PDB file of C-alpha atoms in Angstrom:
ATOM      1  CA  MET K   1     122.811 139.792 -44.495  1.00 60.00           C
ATOM      2  CA  SER K   2     125.040 136.781 -43.954  1.00 69.00           C
ATOM      3  CA  TYR K   3     126.944 136.112 -40.736  1.00 76.00           C
ATOM      4  CA  SER K   4     129.892 133.900 -39.960  1.00 82.00           C
ATOM      5  CA  SER K   5     129.014 130.267 -39.337  1.00 87.00           C
ATOM      6  CA  THR K   6     129.722 130.703 -35.607  1.00 91.00           C
ATOM      7  CA  VAL K   7     127.381 133.681 -35.229  1.00 91.00           C
ATOM      8  CA  GLN K   8     124.705 132.013 -37.341  1.00 92.00           C
ATOM      9  CA  GLU K   9     124.910 128.857 -35.222  1.00 93.00           C
ATOM     10  CA  LEU K  10     124.388 130.964 -32.075  1.00 92.00           C
ATOM     11  CA  ILE K  11     121.357 132.659 -33.648  1.00 92.00           C
ATOM     12  CA  ASP K  12     119.965 129.326 -34.816  1.00 93.00           C
ATOM     13  CA  GLN K  13     120.296 127.740 -31.368  1.00 94.00           C
ATOM     14  CA  LEU K  14     118.723 130.737 -29.620  1.00 94.00           C
ATOM     15  CA  GLY K  15     115.883 130.625 -32.143  1.00 94.00           C
ATOM     16  CA  LYS K  16     114.978 127.134 -30.947  1.00 95.00           C
ATOM     17  CA  LEU K  17     113.984 128.491 -27.535  1.00 93.00           C
ATOM     18  CA  PRO K  18     110.212 128.849 -26.941  1.00 90.00           C
ATOM     19  CA  GLY K  19     108.886 132.305 -27.680  1.00 91.00           C
ATOM     20  CA  ILE K  20     112.082 133.394 -29.429  1.00 93.00           C
ATOM     21  CA  GLY K  21     111.625 134.288 -33.086  1.00 93.00           C
ATOM     22  CA  PRO K  22     114.405 134.953 -35.627  1.00 91.00           C
ATOM     23  CA  LYS K  23     114.685 138.683 -34.830  1.00 93.00           C
ATOM     24  CA  SER K  24     114.696 138.102 -31.064  1.00 95.00           C
ATOM     25  CA  ALA K  25     117.328 135.392 -31.476  1.00 93.00           C
ATOM     26  CA  GLN K  26     119.444 137.818 -33.486  1.00 94.00           C
ATOM     27  CA  ARG K  27     119.121 140.555 -30.834  1.00 95.00           C
ATOM     28  CA  ILE K  28     120.042 138.174 -28.018  1.00 94.00           C
ATOM     29  CA  ALA K  29     123.009 136.843 -29.980  1.00 93.00           C
ATOM     30  CA  PHE K  30     124.308 140.360 -30.611  1.00 94.00           C
ATOM     31  CA  TYR K  31     123.775 141.268 -26.961  1.00 94.00           C
ATOM     32  CA  LEU K  32     125.823 138.264 -25.845  1.00 93.00           C
ATOM     33  CA  LEU K  33     128.575 139.021 -28.344  1.00 93.00           C
ATOM     34  CA  LYS K  34     128.790 142.661 -27.230  1.00 93.00           C
ATOM     35  CA  SER K  35     128.637 141.912 -23.485  1.00 92.00           C
ATOM     36  CA  PRO K  36     131.769 141.227 -21.399  1.00 92.00           C
ATOM     37  CA  SER K  37     133.067 137.687 -21.698  1.00 92.00           C
ATOM     38  CA  GLU K  38     132.414 137.121 -17.988  1.00 93.00           C
ATOM     39  CA  GLU K  39     128.671 137.596 -18.468  1.00 92.00           C
ATOM     40  CA  ALA K  40     128.470 135.102 -21.319  1.00 90.00           C
ATOM     41  CA  ILE K  41     130.586 132.611 -19.359  1.00 92.00           C
ATOM     42  CA  ARG K  42     128.325 132.969 -16.297  1.00 95.00           C
ATOM     43  CA  LEU K  43     125.272 132.307 -18.471  1.00 93.00           C
ATOM     44  CA  ALA K  44     126.889 129.265 -20.081  1.00 92.00           C
ATOM     45  CA  LYS K  45     127.947 127.975 -16.648  1.00 95.00           C
ATOM     46  CA  ALA K  46     124.445 128.455 -15.224  1.00 95.00           C
ATOM     47  CA  ILE K  47     122.934 126.480 -18.114  1.00 93.00           C
ATOM     48  CA  SER K  48     125.558 123.737 -17.808  1.00 94.00           C
ATOM     49  CA  GLU K  49     125.126 123.399 -14.039  1.00 93.00           C
ATOM     50  CA  ALA K  50     121.340 123.368 -14.289  1.00 92.00           C
ATOM     51  CA  LYS K  51     121.462 120.589 -16.881  1.00 92.00           C
ATOM     52  CA  SER K  52     123.865 118.501 -14.791  1.00 91.00           C
ATOM     53  CA  ARG K  53     122.265 119.061 -11.370  1.00 93.00           C
ATOM     54  CA  VAL K  54     118.532 119.406 -12.009  1.00 93.00           C
ATOM     55  CA  SER K  55     116.369 116.368 -12.700  1.00 93.00           C
ATOM     56  CA  TYR K  56     112.945 115.247 -11.467  1.00 94.00           C
ATOM     57  CA  CYS K  57     111.637 114.550  -8.006  1.00 96.00           C
ATOM     58  CA  PRO K  58     111.112 110.758  -7.752  1.00 95.00           C
ATOM     59  CA  ARG K  59     107.805 111.322  -5.927  1.00 95.00           C
ATOM     60  CA  CYS K  60     106.008 114.179  -7.713  1.00 96.00           C
ATOM     61  CA  PHE K  61     108.157 114.782 -10.855  1.00 96.00           C
ATOM     62  CA  ASN K  62     108.649 118.460 -10.159  1.00 96.00           C
ATOM     63  CA  PHE K  63     112.162 119.783 -10.769  1.00 95.00           C
ATOM     64  CA  SER K  64     114.656 118.783  -8.105  1.00 94.00           C
ATOM     65  CA  GLU K  65     118.414 118.602  -7.708  1.00 91.00           C
ATOM     66  CA  TYR K  66     120.579 115.486  -7.753  1.00 86.00           C
ATOM     67  CA  GLY K  67     117.610 113.109  -8.006  1.00 83.00           C
ATOM     68  CA  ARG K  68     116.412 113.901  -4.481  1.00 92.00           C
ATOM     69  CA  GLU K  69     112.831 114.621  -3.517  1.00 94.00           C
ATOM     70  CA  CYS K  70     111.914 118.252  -4.122  1.00 95.00           C
ATOM     71  CA  GLU K  71     111.598 120.776  -1.292  1.00 95.00           C
ATOM     72  CA  ILE K  72     107.797 120.551  -1.293  1.00 96.00           C
ATOM     73  CA  CYS K  73     107.769 116.759  -0.931  1.00 96.00           C
ATOM     74  CA  ARG K  74     110.401 116.949   1.824  1.00 95.00           C
ATOM     75  CA  ASP K  75     108.537 119.628   3.761  1.00 96.00           C
ATOM     76  CA  PRO K  76     106.839 117.987   6.794  1.00 94.00           C
ATOM     77  CA  LYS K  77     104.422 120.932   7.026  1.00 95.00           C
ATOM     78  CA  ARG K  78     102.805 120.113   3.688  1.00 96.00           C
ATOM     79  CA  ASP K  79      99.496 118.249   4.001  1.00 95.00           C
ATOM     80  CA  HIS K  80     100.005 114.839   2.374  1.00 93.00           C
ATOM     81  CA  ARG K  81      96.223 114.243   2.244  1.00 95.00           C
ATOM     82  CA  PHE K  82      95.846 116.641  -0.686  1.00 96.00           C
ATOM     83  CA  VAL K  83      97.611 116.191  -4.025  1.00 97.00           C
ATOM     84  CA  CYS K  84      97.272 118.779  -6.780  1.00 97.00           C
ATOM     85  CA  VAL K  85      97.817 117.396 -10.276  1.00 97.00           C
ATOM     86  CA  VAL K  86      99.335 119.831 -12.785  1.00 97.00           C
ATOM     87  CA  GLU K  87     100.778 119.576 -16.276  1.00 96.00           C
ATOM     88  CA  ASP K  88     104.212 121.144 -15.815  1.00 95.00           C
ATOM     89  CA  ALA K  89     106.629 122.406 -13.176  1.00 94.00           C
ATOM     90  CA  GLN K  90     105.786 126.020 -14.111  1.00 94.00           C
ATOM     91  CA  ASP K  91     102.230 125.351 -12.898  1.00 95.00           C
ATOM     92  CA  VAL K  92     103.546 124.377  -9.459  1.00 96.00           C
ATOM     93  CA  GLU K  93     105.222 127.758  -9.169  1.00 94.00           C
ATOM     94  CA  ALA K  94     102.058 129.548 -10.340  1.00 93.00           C
ATOM     95  CA  ILE K  95      99.932 127.842  -7.674  1.00 94.00           C
ATOM     96  CA  GLU K  96     102.549 128.355  -4.964  1.00 95.00           C
ATOM     97  CA  ARG K  97     102.416 132.106  -5.593  1.00 92.00           C
ATOM     98  CA  THR K  98      98.727 132.128  -4.601  1.00 90.00           C
ATOM     99  CA  ARG K  99      99.512 130.739  -1.115  1.00 91.00           C
ATOM    100  CA  GLN K 100      96.146 128.958  -1.279  1.00 90.00           C
ATOM    101  CA  PHE K 101      97.422 125.373  -1.308  1.00 94.00           C
ATOM    102  CA  SER K 102      99.420 123.610   1.392  1.00 95.00           C
ATOM    103  CA  GLY K 103      99.370 120.052   0.068  1.00 96.00           C
ATOM    104  CA  ARG K 104     101.656 118.263  -2.351  1.00 97.00           C
ATOM    105  CA  TYR K 105     101.792 118.060  -6.136  1.00 98.00           C
ATOM    106  CA  HIS K 106     101.972 115.570  -8.949  1.00 97.00           C
ATOM    107  CA  VAL K 107     103.397 116.836 -12.239  1.00 97.00           C
ATOM    108  CA  MET K 108     102.103 114.956 -15.287  1.00 96.00           C
ATOM    109  CA  GLN K 109     104.907 116.410 -17.460  1.00 96.00           C
ATOM    110  CA  GLY K 110     102.549 117.259 -20.282  1.00 94.00           C
ATOM    111  CA  ALA K 111      98.929 116.976 -21.357  1.00 94.00           C
ATOM    112  CA  PHE K 112      97.040 114.232 -23.171  1.00 93.00           C
ATOM    113  CA  SER K 113      97.194 114.987 -26.901  1.00 91.00           C
ATOM    114  CA  PRO K 114      97.304 111.934 -29.200  1.00 87.00           C
ATOM    115  CA  ILE K 115      97.539 114.162 -32.286  1.00 88.00           C
ATOM    116  CA  ASP K 116     100.875 115.410 -30.908  1.00 88.00           C
ATOM    117  CA  GLY K 117     102.011 111.919 -29.937  1.00 88.00           C
ATOM    118  CA  VAL K 118     101.348 112.402 -26.217  1.00 90.00           C
ATOM    119  CA  GLY K 119      99.374 109.475 -24.881  1.00 89.00           C
ATOM    120  CA  VAL K 120      98.850 107.952 -21.456  1.00 89.00           C
ATOM    121  CA  ASP K 121     102.253 106.240 -21.548  1.00 90.00           C
ATOM    122  CA  GLN K 122     104.036 109.559 -22.078  1.00 92.00           C
ATOM    123  CA  LEU K 123     102.461 111.075 -18.956  1.00 95.00           C
ATOM    124  CA  ARG K 124     102.825 110.243 -15.266  1.00 95.00           C
ATOM    125  CA  PHE K 125      99.534 108.372 -14.814  1.00 93.00           C
ATOM    126  CA  LYS K 126     101.094 105.136 -13.520  1.00 93.00           C
ATOM    127  CA  GLU K 127     103.206 107.030 -11.028  1.00 95.00           C
ATOM    128  CA  LEU K 128     100.138 108.894  -9.749  1.00 95.00           C
ATOM    129  CA  LEU K 129      98.277 105.637  -9.198  1.00 93.00           C
ATOM    130  CA  GLY K 130     101.372 104.201  -7.516  1.00 92.00           C
ATOM    131  CA  ARG K 131     101.448 107.093  -5.066  1.00 93.00           C
ATOM    132  CA  LEU K 132      97.822 106.538  -4.138  1.00 90.00           C
ATOM    133  CA  ASN K 133      98.645 102.943  -3.187  1.00 85.00           C
ATOM    134  CA  VAL K 134     101.219 103.996  -0.590  1.00 89.00           C
ATOM    135  CA  GLU K 135     100.202 107.522   0.490  1.00 91.00           C
ATOM    136  CA  SER K 136      97.148 108.455   2.551  1.00 90.00           C
ATOM    137  CA  VAL K 137      95.665 110.760  -0.077  1.00 93.00           C
ATOM    138  CA  GLU K 138      92.093 111.935   0.534  1.00 94.00           C
ATOM    139  CA  GLU K 139      91.633 114.396  -2.337  1.00 95.00           C
ATOM    140  CA  ILE K 140      93.077 114.801  -5.814  1.00 96.00           C
ATOM    141  CA  ILE K 141      92.772 118.363  -7.110  1.00 96.00           C
ATOM    142  CA  ILE K 142      93.035 118.547 -10.894  1.00 95.00           C
ATOM    143  CA  ALA K 143      94.664 121.803 -11.996  1.00 94.00           C
ATOM    144  CA  THR K 144      95.394 121.144 -15.636  1.00 94.00           C
ATOM    145  CA  ASN K 145      95.160 124.022 -18.111  1.00 89.00           C
ATOM    146  CA  PRO K 146      91.654 125.117 -19.213  1.00 81.00           C
ATOM    147  CA  ASN K 147      92.131 124.128 -22.860  1.00 84.00           C
ATOM    148  CA  LEU K 148      91.260 121.041 -24.926  1.00 86.00           C
ATOM    149  CA  GLU K 149      94.359 119.098 -23.909  1.00 92.00           C
ATOM    150  CA  GLY K 150      94.011 120.051 -20.256  1.00 90.00           C
ATOM    151  CA  GLU K 151      90.349 119.066 -20.180  1.00 88.00           C
ATOM    152  CA  ALA K 152      91.146 115.736 -21.861  1.00 92.00           C
ATOM    153  CA  THR K 153      93.857 115.096 -19.272  1.00 94.00           C
ATOM    154  CA  ALA K 154      91.459 115.945 -16.444  1.00 93.00           C
ATOM    155  CA  ALA K 155      88.847 113.555 -17.863  1.00 92.00           C
ATOM    156  CA  LEU K 156      91.416 110.748 -18.032  1.00 93.00           C
ATOM    157  CA  ILE K 157      92.582 111.348 -14.479  1.00 93.00           C
ATOM    158  CA  HIS K 158      88.978 111.181 -13.289  1.00 92.00           C
ATOM    159  CA  LYS K 159      88.435 107.970 -15.262  1.00 91.00           C
ATOM    160  CA  TYR K 160      91.482 106.310 -13.680  1.00 89.00           C
ATOM    161  CA  LEU K 161      90.611 107.439 -10.158  1.00 91.00           C
ATOM    162  CA  GLN K 162      86.865 106.752 -10.301  1.00 88.00           C
ATOM    163  CA  PRO K 163      87.143 103.169  -8.939  1.00 87.00           C
ATOM    164  CA  LEU K 164      89.136 104.428  -5.936  1.00 88.00           C
ATOM    165  CA  ASP K 165      87.662 105.873  -2.769  1.00 84.00           C
ATOM    166  CA  ILE K 166      89.263 109.283  -3.284  1.00 91.00           C
ATOM    167  CA  ARG K 167      87.603 112.665  -3.726  1.00 93.00           C
ATOM    168  CA  VAL K 168      88.452 114.194  -7.114  1.00 94.00           C
ATOM    169  CA  THR K 169      87.974 117.924  -7.675  1.00 93.00           C
ATOM    170  CA  ARG K 170      88.790 120.331 -10.517  1.00 89.00           C
ATOM    171  CA  ILE K 171      89.820 123.936  -9.955  1.00 86.00           C
ATOM    172  CA  ALA K 172      87.001 126.294 -10.833  1.00 76.00           C
ATOM    173  CA  SER K 173      86.676 128.476 -13.893  1.00 64.00           C
ATOM    174  CA  GLY K 174      87.936 131.977 -13.584  1.00 66.00           C
ATOM    175  CA  LEU K 175      90.880 131.268 -15.796  1.00 65.00           C
ATOM    176  CA  PRO K 176      90.496 132.122 -19.486  1.00 68.00           C
ATOM    177  CA  VAL K 177      89.737 129.124 -21.691  1.00 65.00           C
ATOM    178  CA  GLY K 178      92.735 128.414 -23.866  1.00 70.00           C
ATOM    179  CA  GLY K 179      95.126 130.069 -21.401  1.00 71.00           C
ATOM    180  CA  ASP K 180      98.070 128.697 -19.414  1.00 77.00           C
ATOM    181  CA  LEU K 181      98.353 128.616 -15.620  1.00 76.00           C
ATOM    182  CA  GLU K 182     101.855 130.056 -15.606  1.00 79.00           C
ATOM    183  CA  TYR K 183     100.565 133.323 -17.130  1.00 78.00           C
ATOM    184  CA  ALA K 184      97.601 133.739 -14.773  1.00 76.00           C
ATOM    185  CA  ASP K 185      97.782 136.451 -12.123  1.00 75.00           C
ATOM    186  CA  GLU K 186      97.752 135.412  -8.468  1.00 77.00           C
ATOM    187  CA  LEU K 187      94.252 136.753  -7.726  1.00 65.00           C
ATOM    188  CA  THR K 188      92.573 134.974 -10.645  1.00 72.00           C
ATOM    189  CA  LEU K 189      94.357 131.705  -9.968  1.00 79.00           C
ATOM    190  CA  GLY K 190      93.742 131.964  -6.231  1.00 77.00           C
ATOM    191  CA  ARG K 191      89.994 132.426  -6.724  1.00 68.00           C
ATOM    192  CA  ALA K 192      89.862 129.545  -9.183  1.00 76.00           C
ATOM    193  CA  PHE K 193      91.641 127.351  -6.662  1.00 78.00           C
ATOM    194  CA  GLU K 194      89.288 128.277  -3.819  1.00 71.00           C
ATOM    195  CA  GLY K 195      86.272 127.549  -6.042  1.00 72.00           C
ATOM    196  CA  ARG K 196      87.304 124.056  -7.142  1.00 74.00           C
ATOM    197  CA  ARG K 197      84.416 121.630  -7.641  1.00 74.00           C
ATOM    198  CA  GLU K 198      83.683 117.931  -7.482  1.00 78.00           C
ATOM    199  CA  VAL K 199      84.316 115.993 -10.688  1.00 75.00           C
ATOM    200  CA  VAL K 200      81.114 114.192 -11.715  1.00 70.00           C
ATOM    201  CA  GLU K 201      79.989 112.269 -14.765  1.00 65.00           C
ATOM    202  CA  GLU K 202      77.918 114.325 -17.186  1.00 60.00           C
TER     203      GLU K 202
END
């Protein structure tokens, strides 16, 4: 079945979203077209405002508004001695739900994967090292995903931090290999966090 160019463009754009296949994109498009105009306008406004207001925290590279430090970095109750390194902002939210960590974060904004064109320069390695030069960090907790890319990223972080006098730990297993932190339940992720271990050369 063929649609008008306007409807097809809407379906095509929705289909570019992660996890949205052609049929899901079609259903969402039809839902939006059938819904009151106010609902579609509110959605469009929310997307537009998020794109214009939300950027990255200059300290940890989590999402933040207007280029300011994020709420976690600004919170004086957070323990600056502990920095948890994660791949993406979604991982920060996953760990926060466990209520097991009261330190700060560093978001790498991806995982090391040369085959996908993601090397050291595309990640926030330099910024992490820069933070360690000015902040009194005692422990780096590596909480990258338990898959090939996450393990490679963890190994690189350990390599870069090895010359420094900083404890480096990795959250314990308990998460399924090949899984993503954002989909882990709070209990599993909380136990993995409590059971983190020292990173040592094998």
